[in-house]
Amino acid sequence: MDFKQISQQILKDANTELSQEFDRNFERKAFFDEAWKSDKYPNSKGSTLVRSGKGRRSIQNPTTTDTDITWSSNLPYMKIQNEGGEIEVTKKMKSFFWAMYYKVYGGIQFNVRKKAMANTQRNKRLSAEAQKWKAMAMQPVGTKMKIEQRQFIGEHPEVHRILKQVVDVNMKEVEQNLKNSLKR
């Protein structure tokens, strides 16, 4: 086994191990041990990155070169979710926010006799969510919206531990192969 084969095996094993761990970050709702910031709106439906599962499924099989492993997503918003940052509100975004507001607000049940919203937990949750969408829709075009970092792929001490473990296992295998070939 030559050096190139050893390094390719290490990259293949690292690819497998890290892909599994990065996928588990969605189950943990954290970047290893660093929990994702929760939605700042009350009564929202779960973590932003796991509601539909689209983001998790968008992580494509990593590409491997002689020295690197690169993960990517086919969804443009996953990069800003992973890194955090600011985005500019567009007219199209405002239309989406209004559509979501009307969709959520339409689900609120009203008491016809009292001409008021029925006092239920579901209505309270929907009302809070409707207010979130309305607040976002009311922002002028060009306003900067801060997107909190919810990292799921990247540098972390756990990544280094996994890489060290993969290298150690492969080097022990190389050592064993050398011992066996020297015995012959």
Short mmCIF file of N, CA and C in Angstrom, two decimals:
data_model
loop_
_atom_site.label_atom_id
_atom_site.label_comp_id
_atom_site.label_asym_id
_atom_site.label_seq_id
_atom_site.Cartn_x
_atom_site.Cartn_y
_atom_site.Cartn_z
N MET A 1 0.85 -1.18 0.00
CA MET A 1 0.00 0.00 0.00
C MET A 1 0.90 1.24 0.00
N ASP A 2 0.74 2.10 -1.02
CA ASP A 2 1.57 3.31 -1.09
C ASP A 2 0.91 4.48 -0.38
N PHE A 3 1.65 5.58 -0.31
CA PHE A 3 1.17 6.75 0.44
C PHE A 3 -0.14 7.29 -0.14
N LYS A 4 -0.26 7.32 -1.47
CA LYS A 4 -1.47 7.85 -2.10
C LYS A 4 -2.69 7.01 -1.73
N GLN A 5 -2.53 5.69 -1.71
CA GLN A 5 -3.64 4.82 -1.33
C GLN A 5 -4.03 5.03 0.14
N ILE A 6 -3.03 5.20 0.99
CA ILE A 6 -3.29 5.44 2.42
C ILE A 6 -4.05 6.74 2.60
N SER A 7 -3.59 7.80 1.93
CA SER A 7 -4.25 9.10 2.09
C SER A 7 -5.67 9.06 1.52
N GLN A 8 -5.87 8.34 0.42
CA GLN A 8 -7.23 8.22 -0.14
C GLN A 8 -8.15 7.45 0.81
N GLN A 9 -7.62 6.42 1.44
CA GLN A 9 -8.42 5.65 2.41
C GLN A 9 -8.78 6.51 3.62
N ILE A 10 -7.82 7.31 4.07
CA ILE A 10 -8.08 8.20 5.21
C ILE A 10 -9.17 9.21 4.84
N LEU A 11 -9.07 9.81 3.65
CA LEU A 11 -10.09 10.76 3.21
C LEU A 11 -11.46 10.10 3.05
N LYS A 12 -11.48 8.88 2.54
CA LYS A 12 -12.75 8.16 2.38
C LYS A 12 -13.39 7.89 3.75
N ASP A 13 -12.59 7.43 4.70
CA ASP A 13 -13.10 7.15 6.05
C ASP A 13 -13.54 8.44 6.75
N ALA A 14 -12.75 9.50 6.60
CA ALA A 14 -13.10 10.79 7.20
C ALA A 14 -14.39 11.32 6.60
N ASN A 15 -14.54 11.17 5.30
CA ASN A 15 -15.75 11.59 4.60
C ASN A 15 -16.97 10.90 5.21
N THR A 16 -16.88 9.60 5.39
CA THR A 16 -18.00 8.83 5.94
C THR A 16 -18.32 9.26 7.37
N GLU A 17 -17.31 9.31 8.21
CA GLU A 17 -17.52 9.65 9.63
C GLU A 17 -18.06 11.07 9.80
N LEU A 18 -17.45 12.03 9.11
CA LEU A 18 -17.87 13.43 9.27
C LEU A 18 -19.25 13.67 8.66
N SER A 19 -19.55 13.03 7.54
CA SER A 19 -20.88 13.19 6.94
C SER A 19 -21.96 12.73 7.92
N GLN A 20 -21.71 11.62 8.59
CA GLN A 20 -22.68 11.13 9.58
C GLN A 20 -22.82 12.10 10.75
N GLU A 21 -21.71 12.63 11.23
CA GLU A 21 -21.75 13.57 12.36
C GLU A 21 -22.43 14.87 11.98
N PHE A 22 -22.15 15.39 10.78
CA PHE A 22 -22.80 16.63 10.35
C PHE A 22 -24.30 16.42 10.20
N ASP A 23 -24.70 15.24 9.73
CA ASP A 23 -26.12 14.93 9.62
C ASP A 23 -26.75 14.85 11.01
N ARG A 24 -26.04 14.28 11.97
CA ARG A 24 -26.56 14.19 13.34
C ARG A 24 -26.75 15.57 13.99
N ASN A 25 -26.03 16.59 13.49
CA ASN A 25 -26.20 17.93 14.03
C ASN A 25 -27.65 18.40 13.88
N PHE A 26 -28.33 17.95 12.84
CA PHE A 26 -29.73 18.31 12.65
C PHE A 26 -30.60 17.63 13.71
N GLU A 27 -30.26 16.41 14.09
CA GLU A 27 -31.00 15.73 15.15
C GLU A 27 -30.74 16.40 16.50
N ARG A 28 -29.49 16.80 16.72
CA ARG A 28 -29.12 17.44 17.98
C ARG A 28 -29.64 18.87 18.08
N LYS A 29 -29.97 19.45 16.92
CA LYS A 29 -30.32 20.87 16.82
C LYS A 29 -29.19 21.70 17.42
N ALA A 30 -27.98 21.30 17.04
CA ALA A 30 -26.78 21.95 17.56
C ALA A 30 -25.60 21.62 16.66
N PHE A 31 -24.56 22.44 16.76
CA PHE A 31 -23.30 22.13 16.08
C PHE A 31 -22.45 21.40 17.10
N PHE A 32 -22.57 20.09 17.11
CA PHE A 32 -22.00 19.21 18.12
C PHE A 32 -22.55 19.58 19.49
N ASP A 33 -21.80 20.34 20.30
CA ASP A 33 -22.28 20.67 21.65
C ASP A 33 -22.75 22.13 21.77
N GLU A 34 -22.78 22.86 20.65
CA GLU A 34 -23.18 24.27 20.66
C GLU A 34 -24.61 24.39 20.10
N ALA A 35 -25.60 24.48 21.00
CA ALA A 35 -27.01 24.50 20.58
C ALA A 35 -27.29 25.69 19.66
N TRP A 36 -28.13 25.46 18.65
CA TRP A 36 -28.54 26.54 17.75
C TRP A 36 -29.41 27.52 18.52
N LYS A 37 -29.29 28.77 18.16
CA LYS A 37 -30.15 29.79 18.76
C LYS A 37 -31.58 29.52 18.33
N SER A 38 -32.49 29.65 19.29
CA SER A 38 -33.89 29.37 18.97
C SER A 38 -34.50 30.57 18.27
N ASP A 39 -35.63 30.32 17.64
CA ASP A 39 -36.38 31.38 17.00
C ASP A 39 -36.75 32.40 18.05
N LYS A 40 -36.58 33.68 17.76
CA LYS A 40 -36.85 34.68 18.79
C LYS A 40 -38.34 34.96 18.96
N TYR A 41 -39.15 34.32 18.14
CA TYR A 41 -40.59 34.53 18.24
C TYR A 41 -41.21 33.44 19.11
N PRO A 42 -42.11 33.81 19.99
CA PRO A 42 -42.70 32.82 20.90
C PRO A 42 -43.57 31.82 20.15
N ASN A 43 -43.63 30.62 20.69
CA ASN A 43 -44.52 29.58 20.18
C ASN A 43 -44.27 29.19 18.73
N SER A 44 -43.05 29.39 18.23
CA SER A 44 -42.79 28.99 16.85
C SER A 44 -42.69 27.47 16.79
N LYS A 45 -42.88 26.93 15.62
CA LYS A 45 -42.95 25.48 15.45
C LYS A 45 -41.55 24.87 15.29
N GLY A 46 -40.85 24.65 16.36
CA GLY A 46 -39.58 23.93 16.31
C GLY A 46 -38.42 24.76 15.78
N SER A 47 -37.30 24.10 15.59
CA SER A 47 -36.08 24.74 15.13
C SER A 47 -36.20 25.11 13.66
N THR A 48 -35.66 26.26 13.32
CA THR A 48 -35.74 26.78 11.96
C THR A 48 -35.20 25.79 10.93
N LEU A 49 -34.10 25.11 11.23
CA LEU A 49 -33.46 24.25 10.24
C LEU A 49 -34.06 22.86 10.13
N VAL A 50 -34.96 22.49 11.01
CA VAL A 50 -35.48 21.12 10.94
C VAL A 50 -36.99 21.05 10.72
N ARG A 51 -37.65 22.16 10.51
CA ARG A 51 -39.11 22.14 10.34
C ARG A 51 -39.53 21.26 9.18
N SER A 52 -38.97 21.49 8.01
CA SER A 52 -39.39 20.72 6.84
C SER A 52 -38.39 19.62 6.49
N GLY A 53 -37.16 19.73 6.95
CA GLY A 53 -36.13 18.74 6.62
C GLY A 53 -35.47 19.00 5.27
N LYS A 54 -35.92 20.05 4.57
CA LYS A 54 -35.37 20.38 3.25
C LYS A 54 -33.88 20.69 3.32
N GLY A 55 -33.49 21.48 4.33
CA GLY A 55 -32.09 21.86 4.47
C GLY A 55 -31.20 20.66 4.72
N ARG A 56 -31.64 19.79 5.58
CA ARG A 56 -30.87 18.58 5.90
C ARG A 56 -30.70 17.71 4.66
N ARG A 57 -31.76 17.55 3.90
CA ARG A 57 -31.70 16.73 2.68
C ARG A 57 -30.90 17.39 1.57
N SER A 58 -30.71 18.72 1.66
CA SER A 58 -30.01 19.43 0.59
C SER A 58 -28.49 19.26 0.65
N ILE A 59 -27.98 18.75 1.76
CA ILE A 59 -26.54 18.57 1.88
C ILE A 59 -26.13 17.43 0.93
N GLN A 60 -25.33 17.80 -0.06
CA GLN A 60 -24.96 16.84 -1.09
C GLN A 60 -23.75 16.02 -0.66
N ASN A 61 -23.59 14.87 -1.33
CA ASN A 61 -22.43 14.04 -1.04
C ASN A 61 -21.18 14.88 -1.23
N PRO A 62 -20.26 14.83 -0.28
CA PRO A 62 -19.08 15.68 -0.37
C PRO A 62 -18.20 15.30 -1.56
N THR A 63 -17.54 16.32 -2.08
CA THR A 63 -16.56 16.08 -3.13
C THR A 63 -15.20 15.95 -2.48
N THR A 64 -14.43 15.01 -2.94
CA THR A 64 -13.12 14.74 -2.35
C THR A 64 -12.04 14.93 -3.41
N THR A 65 -11.01 15.69 -3.06
CA THR A 65 -9.84 15.81 -3.92
C THR A 65 -8.71 15.03 -3.24
N ASP A 66 -7.48 15.23 -3.70
CA ASP A 66 -6.34 14.53 -3.09
C ASP A 66 -6.11 14.95 -1.65
N THR A 67 -6.56 16.16 -1.28
CA THR A 67 -6.26 16.67 0.06
C THR A 67 -7.46 17.24 0.80
N ASP A 68 -8.60 17.37 0.13
CA ASP A 68 -9.75 18.06 0.74
C ASP A 68 -11.04 17.28 0.60
N ILE A 69 -11.96 17.59 1.54
CA ILE A 69 -13.33 17.11 1.45
C ILE A 69 -14.21 18.36 1.56
N THR A 70 -15.13 18.53 0.61
CA THR A 70 -15.98 19.72 0.60
C THR A 70 -17.44 19.32 0.57
N TRP A 71 -18.22 19.86 1.52
CA TRP A 71 -19.67 19.63 1.57
C TRP A 71 -20.35 20.85 0.98
N SER A 72 -21.48 20.64 0.31
CA SER A 72 -22.23 21.76 -0.25
C SER A 72 -23.73 21.46 -0.19
N SER A 73 -24.51 22.49 -0.44
CA SER A 73 -25.96 22.37 -0.44
C SER A 73 -26.48 22.97 -1.74
N ASN A 74 -27.58 22.42 -2.23
CA ASN A 74 -28.17 23.00 -3.44
C ASN A 74 -29.19 24.09 -3.10
N LEU A 75 -29.34 24.41 -1.81
CA LEU A 75 -30.23 25.50 -1.39
C LEU A 75 -29.38 26.73 -1.07
N PRO A 76 -29.67 27.85 -1.70
CA PRO A 76 -28.81 29.03 -1.51
C PRO A 76 -28.82 29.57 -0.08
N TYR A 77 -29.91 29.39 0.66
CA TYR A 77 -29.98 29.96 2.01
C TYR A 77 -29.25 29.15 3.06
N MET A 78 -28.80 27.95 2.73
CA MET A 78 -28.12 27.13 3.73
C MET A 78 -26.75 27.71 4.11
N LYS A 79 -26.11 28.40 3.18
CA LYS A 79 -24.81 29.00 3.47
C LYS A 79 -24.96 30.07 4.55
N ILE A 80 -25.95 30.94 4.42
CA ILE A 80 -26.12 32.00 5.43
C ILE A 80 -26.60 31.42 6.75
N GLN A 81 -27.35 30.32 6.71
CA GLN A 81 -27.75 29.67 7.96
C GLN A 81 -26.51 29.12 8.66
N ASN A 82 -25.61 28.51 7.91
CA ASN A 82 -24.41 27.90 8.48
C ASN A 82 -23.44 28.96 9.01
N GLU A 83 -23.33 30.09 8.32
CA GLU A 83 -22.34 31.10 8.68
C GLU A 83 -22.93 32.30 9.42
N GLY A 84 -24.23 32.54 9.28
CA GLY A 84 -24.84 33.74 9.85
C GLY A 84 -24.52 34.94 8.98
N GLY A 85 -25.21 36.04 9.23
CA GLY A 85 -24.93 37.25 8.47
C GLY A 85 -26.18 38.08 8.28
N GLU A 86 -26.12 38.96 7.30
CA GLU A 86 -27.25 39.84 7.02
C GLU A 86 -27.71 39.65 5.59
N ILE A 87 -29.02 39.77 5.40
CA ILE A 87 -29.59 39.75 4.05
C ILE A 87 -30.45 40.99 3.90
N GLU A 88 -30.63 41.40 2.66
CA GLU A 88 -31.42 42.58 2.38
C GLU A 88 -32.84 42.16 2.00
N VAL A 89 -33.83 42.81 2.60
CA VAL A 89 -35.23 42.50 2.31
C VAL A 89 -35.54 42.96 0.89
N THR A 90 -36.13 42.06 0.10
CA THR A 90 -36.52 42.37 -1.27
C THR A 90 -38.04 42.42 -1.38
N LYS A 91 -38.50 42.90 -2.50
CA LYS A 91 -39.95 42.97 -2.75
C LYS A 91 -40.55 41.57 -2.74
N LYS A 92 -39.82 40.63 -3.32
CA LYS A 92 -40.29 39.24 -3.37
C LYS A 92 -40.41 38.65 -1.95
N MET A 93 -39.45 38.99 -1.09
CA MET A 93 -39.50 38.50 0.29
C MET A 93 -40.71 39.08 1.01
N LYS A 94 -40.96 40.37 0.81
CA LYS A 94 -42.12 41.00 1.44
C LYS A 94 -43.41 40.31 1.01
N SER A 95 -43.52 39.97 -0.27
CA SER A 95 -44.71 39.26 -0.77
C SER A 95 -44.86 37.91 -0.06
N PHE A 96 -43.75 37.22 0.11
CA PHE A 96 -43.78 35.93 0.80
C PHE A 96 -44.22 36.12 2.26
N PHE A 97 -43.66 37.12 2.93
CA PHE A 97 -44.02 37.37 4.33
C PHE A 97 -45.51 37.67 4.47
N TRP A 98 -46.05 38.50 3.55
CA TRP A 98 -47.49 38.79 3.60
C TRP A 98 -48.31 37.53 3.35
N ALA A 99 -47.88 36.71 2.39
CA ALA A 99 -48.60 35.46 2.10
C ALA A 99 -48.61 34.56 3.32
N MET A 100 -47.50 34.46 4.01
CA MET A 100 -47.43 33.63 5.21
C MET A 100 -48.30 34.22 6.32
N TYR A 101 -48.32 35.54 6.43
CA TYR A 101 -49.17 36.18 7.43
C TYR A 101 -50.63 35.80 7.19
N TYR A 102 -51.09 35.96 5.94
CA TYR A 102 -52.50 35.67 5.64
C TYR A 102 -52.81 34.18 5.80
N LYS A 103 -51.84 33.33 5.48
CA LYS A 103 -52.05 31.89 5.64
C LYS A 103 -52.22 31.54 7.13
N VAL A 104 -51.33 32.05 7.96
CA VAL A 104 -51.39 31.75 9.40
C VAL A 104 -52.61 32.42 10.03
N TYR A 105 -52.83 33.68 9.69
CA TYR A 105 -53.96 34.41 10.26
C TYR A 105 -55.29 33.75 9.87
N GLY A 106 -55.33 33.18 8.69
CA GLY A 106 -56.55 32.50 8.23
C GLY A 106 -56.87 31.26 9.05
N GLY A 107 -55.89 30.72 9.74
CA GLY A 107 -56.11 29.53 10.56
C GLY A 107 -56.64 29.83 11.95
N ILE A 108 -56.66 31.11 12.30
CA ILE A 108 -57.15 31.49 13.63
C ILE A 108 -58.66 31.37 13.66
N GLN A 109 -59.18 30.75 14.71
CA GLN A 109 -60.62 30.57 14.86
C GLN A 109 -61.21 31.71 15.68
N PHE A 110 -62.34 32.22 15.21
CA PHE A 110 -63.01 33.32 15.89
C PHE A 110 -64.34 32.85 16.47
N ASN A 111 -64.68 33.43 17.59
CA ASN A 111 -65.98 33.18 18.22
C ASN A 111 -66.94 34.20 17.61
N VAL A 112 -67.89 33.71 16.82
CA VAL A 112 -68.79 34.58 16.08
C VAL A 112 -69.66 35.42 17.01
N ARG A 113 -70.15 34.83 18.07
CA ARG A 113 -71.03 35.56 18.99
C ARG A 113 -70.31 36.72 19.68
N LYS A 114 -69.09 36.45 20.13
CA LYS A 114 -68.33 37.48 20.86
C LYS A 114 -67.54 38.39 19.92
N LYS A 115 -67.52 38.04 18.64
CA LYS A 115 -66.76 38.79 17.64
C LYS A 115 -65.30 38.98 18.07
N ALA A 116 -64.74 37.90 18.58
CA ALA A 116 -63.35 37.94 19.04
C ALA A 116 -62.68 36.59 18.77
N MET A 117 -61.38 36.60 18.86
CA MET A 117 -60.61 35.37 18.68
C MET A 117 -60.92 34.40 19.82
N ALA A 118 -61.14 33.13 19.47
CA ALA A 118 -61.38 32.11 20.49
C ALA A 118 -60.13 31.97 21.36
N ASN A 119 -60.31 31.81 22.65
CA ASN A 119 -59.20 31.74 23.59
C ASN A 119 -58.68 30.31 23.70
N THR A 120 -57.88 29.88 22.70
CA THR A 120 -57.31 28.53 22.72
C THR A 120 -55.79 28.63 22.57
N GLN A 121 -55.08 27.57 22.98
CA GLN A 121 -53.62 27.54 22.85
C GLN A 121 -53.22 27.65 21.37
N ARG A 122 -53.97 26.95 20.52
CA ARG A 122 -53.67 26.97 19.08
C ARG A 122 -53.76 28.40 18.55
N ASN A 123 -54.81 29.11 18.92
CA ASN A 123 -54.97 30.49 18.46
C ASN A 123 -53.87 31.40 18.98
N LYS A 124 -53.45 31.17 20.22
CA LYS A 124 -52.37 31.99 20.78
C LYS A 124 -51.09 31.77 20.00
N ARG A 125 -50.80 30.50 19.67
CA ARG A 125 -49.60 30.19 18.88
C ARG A 125 -49.70 30.81 17.50
N LEU A 126 -50.85 30.63 16.85
CA LEU A 126 -51.03 31.18 15.51
C LEU A 126 -50.98 32.70 15.51
N SER A 127 -51.54 33.32 16.53
CA SER A 127 -51.53 34.77 16.62
C SER A 127 -50.09 35.29 16.72
N ALA A 128 -49.28 34.64 17.55
CA ALA A 128 -47.88 35.05 17.71
C ALA A 128 -47.11 34.85 16.39
N GLU A 129 -47.40 33.74 15.73
CA GLU A 129 -46.72 33.48 14.45
C GLU A 129 -47.16 34.48 13.39
N ALA A 130 -48.46 34.82 13.36
CA ALA A 130 -48.97 35.81 12.41
C ALA A 130 -48.31 37.17 12.64
N GLN A 131 -48.13 37.53 13.91
CA GLN A 131 -47.49 38.81 14.22
C GLN A 131 -46.03 38.82 13.75
N LYS A 132 -45.37 37.67 13.86
CA LYS A 132 -43.98 37.56 13.37
C LYS A 132 -43.93 37.85 11.88
N TRP A 133 -44.81 37.19 11.12
CA TRP A 133 -44.83 37.38 9.66
C TRP A 133 -45.20 38.81 9.30
N LYS A 134 -46.15 39.40 10.02
CA LYS A 134 -46.57 40.77 9.75
C LYS A 134 -45.41 41.74 10.01
N ALA A 135 -44.70 41.55 11.12
CA ALA A 135 -43.56 42.42 11.43
C ALA A 135 -42.50 42.33 10.34
N MET A 136 -42.26 41.14 9.83
CA MET A 136 -41.27 40.99 8.77
C MET A 136 -41.78 41.63 7.48
N ALA A 137 -43.07 41.50 7.19
CA ALA A 137 -43.65 42.07 5.97
C ALA A 137 -43.67 43.59 6.01
N MET A 138 -43.74 44.18 7.18
CA MET A 138 -43.82 45.63 7.32
C MET A 138 -42.47 46.32 7.11
N GLN A 139 -41.37 45.55 7.07
CA GLN A 139 -40.05 46.15 6.87
C GLN A 139 -39.95 46.72 5.46
N PRO A 140 -39.35 47.89 5.32
CA PRO A 140 -39.19 48.44 3.97
C PRO A 140 -38.18 47.63 3.15
N VAL A 141 -38.36 47.64 1.83
CA VAL A 141 -37.40 46.99 0.93
C VAL A 141 -36.04 47.63 1.16
N GLY A 142 -35.00 46.82 1.24
CA GLY A 142 -33.65 47.31 1.47
C GLY A 142 -33.19 47.21 2.91
N THR A 143 -34.12 46.95 3.82
CA THR A 143 -33.77 46.78 5.22
C THR A 143 -32.88 45.54 5.37
N LYS A 144 -31.92 45.62 6.26
CA LYS A 144 -31.04 44.48 6.52
C LYS A 144 -31.66 43.62 7.62
N MET A 145 -31.78 42.32 7.35
CA MET A 145 -32.26 41.36 8.35
C MET A 145 -31.08 40.53 8.81
N LYS A 146 -30.92 40.40 10.12
CA LYS A 146 -29.83 39.60 10.66
C LYS A 146 -30.28 38.14 10.73
N ILE A 147 -29.47 37.27 10.17
CA ILE A 147 -29.71 35.83 10.23
C ILE A 147 -28.71 35.26 11.24
N GLU A 148 -29.24 34.67 12.30
CA GLU A 148 -28.38 34.06 13.32
C GLU A 148 -27.66 32.85 12.75
N GLN A 149 -26.43 32.65 13.18
CA GLN A 149 -25.67 31.48 12.75
C GLN A 149 -26.24 30.23 13.40
N ARG A 150 -26.56 29.26 12.57
CA ARG A 150 -26.97 27.94 13.03
C ARG A 150 -26.08 26.93 12.29
N GLN A 151 -24.84 26.88 12.74
CA GLN A 151 -23.82 26.09 12.04
C GLN A 151 -24.12 24.60 12.15
N PHE A 152 -23.93 23.90 11.04
CA PHE A 152 -24.11 22.45 11.02
C PHE A 152 -22.92 21.76 10.38
N ILE A 153 -22.08 22.50 9.66
CA ILE A 153 -20.87 21.96 9.03
C ILE A 153 -19.74 22.96 9.26
N GLY A 154 -18.55 22.46 9.59
CA GLY A 154 -17.40 23.35 9.73
C GLY A 154 -16.40 22.87 10.77
N GLU A 155 -15.52 23.78 11.14
CA GLU A 155 -14.46 23.50 12.10
C GLU A 155 -15.02 23.40 13.52
N HIS A 156 -14.55 22.40 14.24
CA HIS A 156 -14.95 22.20 15.63
C HIS A 156 -13.95 21.22 16.25
N PRO A 157 -13.69 21.31 17.54
CA PRO A 157 -12.77 20.34 18.18
C PRO A 157 -13.21 18.89 17.96
N GLU A 158 -14.49 18.65 17.87
CA GLU A 158 -14.98 17.28 17.63
C GLU A 158 -14.57 16.79 16.24
N VAL A 159 -14.54 17.69 15.26
CA VAL A 159 -14.09 17.33 13.91
C VAL A 159 -12.63 16.90 13.97
N HIS A 160 -11.82 17.64 14.72
CA HIS A 160 -10.40 17.28 14.85
C HIS A 160 -10.24 15.95 15.57
N ARG A 161 -11.06 15.69 16.57
CA ARG A 161 -10.99 14.42 17.30
C ARG A 161 -11.33 13.26 16.35
N ILE A 162 -12.37 13.44 15.55
CA ILE A 162 -12.78 12.39 14.60
C ILE A 162 -11.68 12.16 13.58
N LEU A 163 -11.10 13.23 13.05
CA LEU A 163 -10.02 13.09 12.06
C LEU A 163 -8.82 12.37 12.66
N LYS A 164 -8.47 12.71 13.89
CA LYS A 164 -7.35 12.04 14.57
C LYS A 164 -7.64 10.55 14.73
N GLN A 165 -8.88 10.23 15.11
CA GLN A 165 -9.27 8.84 15.29
C GLN A 165 -9.19 8.07 13.97
N VAL A 166 -9.66 8.68 12.88
CA VAL A 166 -9.62 8.03 11.55
C VAL A 166 -8.17 7.79 11.13
N VAL A 167 -7.32 8.80 11.33
CA VAL A 167 -5.91 8.65 10.96
C VAL A 167 -5.26 7.56 11.81
N ASP A 168 -5.53 7.55 13.11
CA ASP A 168 -4.95 6.54 14.00
C ASP A 168 -5.34 5.13 13.58
N VAL A 169 -6.62 4.92 13.29
CA VAL A 169 -7.10 3.59 12.88
C VAL A 169 -6.41 3.16 11.59
N ASN A 170 -6.32 4.07 10.62
CA ASN A 170 -5.69 3.74 9.35
C ASN A 170 -4.19 3.49 9.51
N MET A 171 -3.53 4.24 10.36
CA MET A 171 -2.10 4.05 10.55
C MET A 171 -1.81 2.74 11.29
N LYS A 172 -2.70 2.35 12.20
CA LYS A 172 -2.53 1.05 12.86
C LYS A 172 -2.69 -0.08 11.84
N GLU A 173 -3.60 0.11 10.92
CA GLU A 173 -3.78 -0.89 9.86
C GLU A 173 -2.54 -0.97 8.97
N VAL A 174 -1.96 0.17 8.64
CA VAL A 174 -0.73 0.20 7.84
C VAL A 174 0.40 -0.48 8.62
N GLU A 175 0.49 -0.16 9.90
CA GLU A 175 1.52 -0.76 10.76
C GLU A 175 1.37 -2.29 10.79
N GLN A 176 0.14 -2.76 10.92
CA GLN A 176 -0.13 -4.20 10.95
C GLN A 176 0.25 -4.86 9.63
N ASN A 177 -0.10 -4.18 8.53
CA ASN A 177 0.27 -4.71 7.21
C ASN A 177 1.77 -4.78 7.03
N LEU A 178 2.48 -3.77 7.54
CA LEU A 178 3.96 -3.78 7.46
C LEU A 178 4.54 -4.94 8.27
N LYS A 179 4.01 -5.13 9.48
CA LYS A 179 4.49 -6.23 10.32
C LYS A 179 4.27 -7.57 9.64
N ASN A 180 3.08 -7.74 9.05
CA ASN A 180 2.76 -9.00 8.39
C ASN A 180 3.67 -9.23 7.18
N SER A 181 3.96 -8.16 6.41
CA SER A 181 4.82 -8.33 5.23
C SER A 181 6.27 -8.58 5.65
N LEU A 182 6.72 -8.06 6.78
CA LEU A 182 8.08 -8.29 7.25
C LEU A 182 8.26 -9.71 7.79
N LYS A 183 7.18 -10.30 8.30
CA LYS A 183 7.25 -11.67 8.81
C LYS A 183 7.47 -12.66 7.69
N ARG A 184 7.01 -12.34 6.50
CA ARG A 184 7.14 -13.26 5.37
C ARG A 184 8.52 -13.30 4.89
#
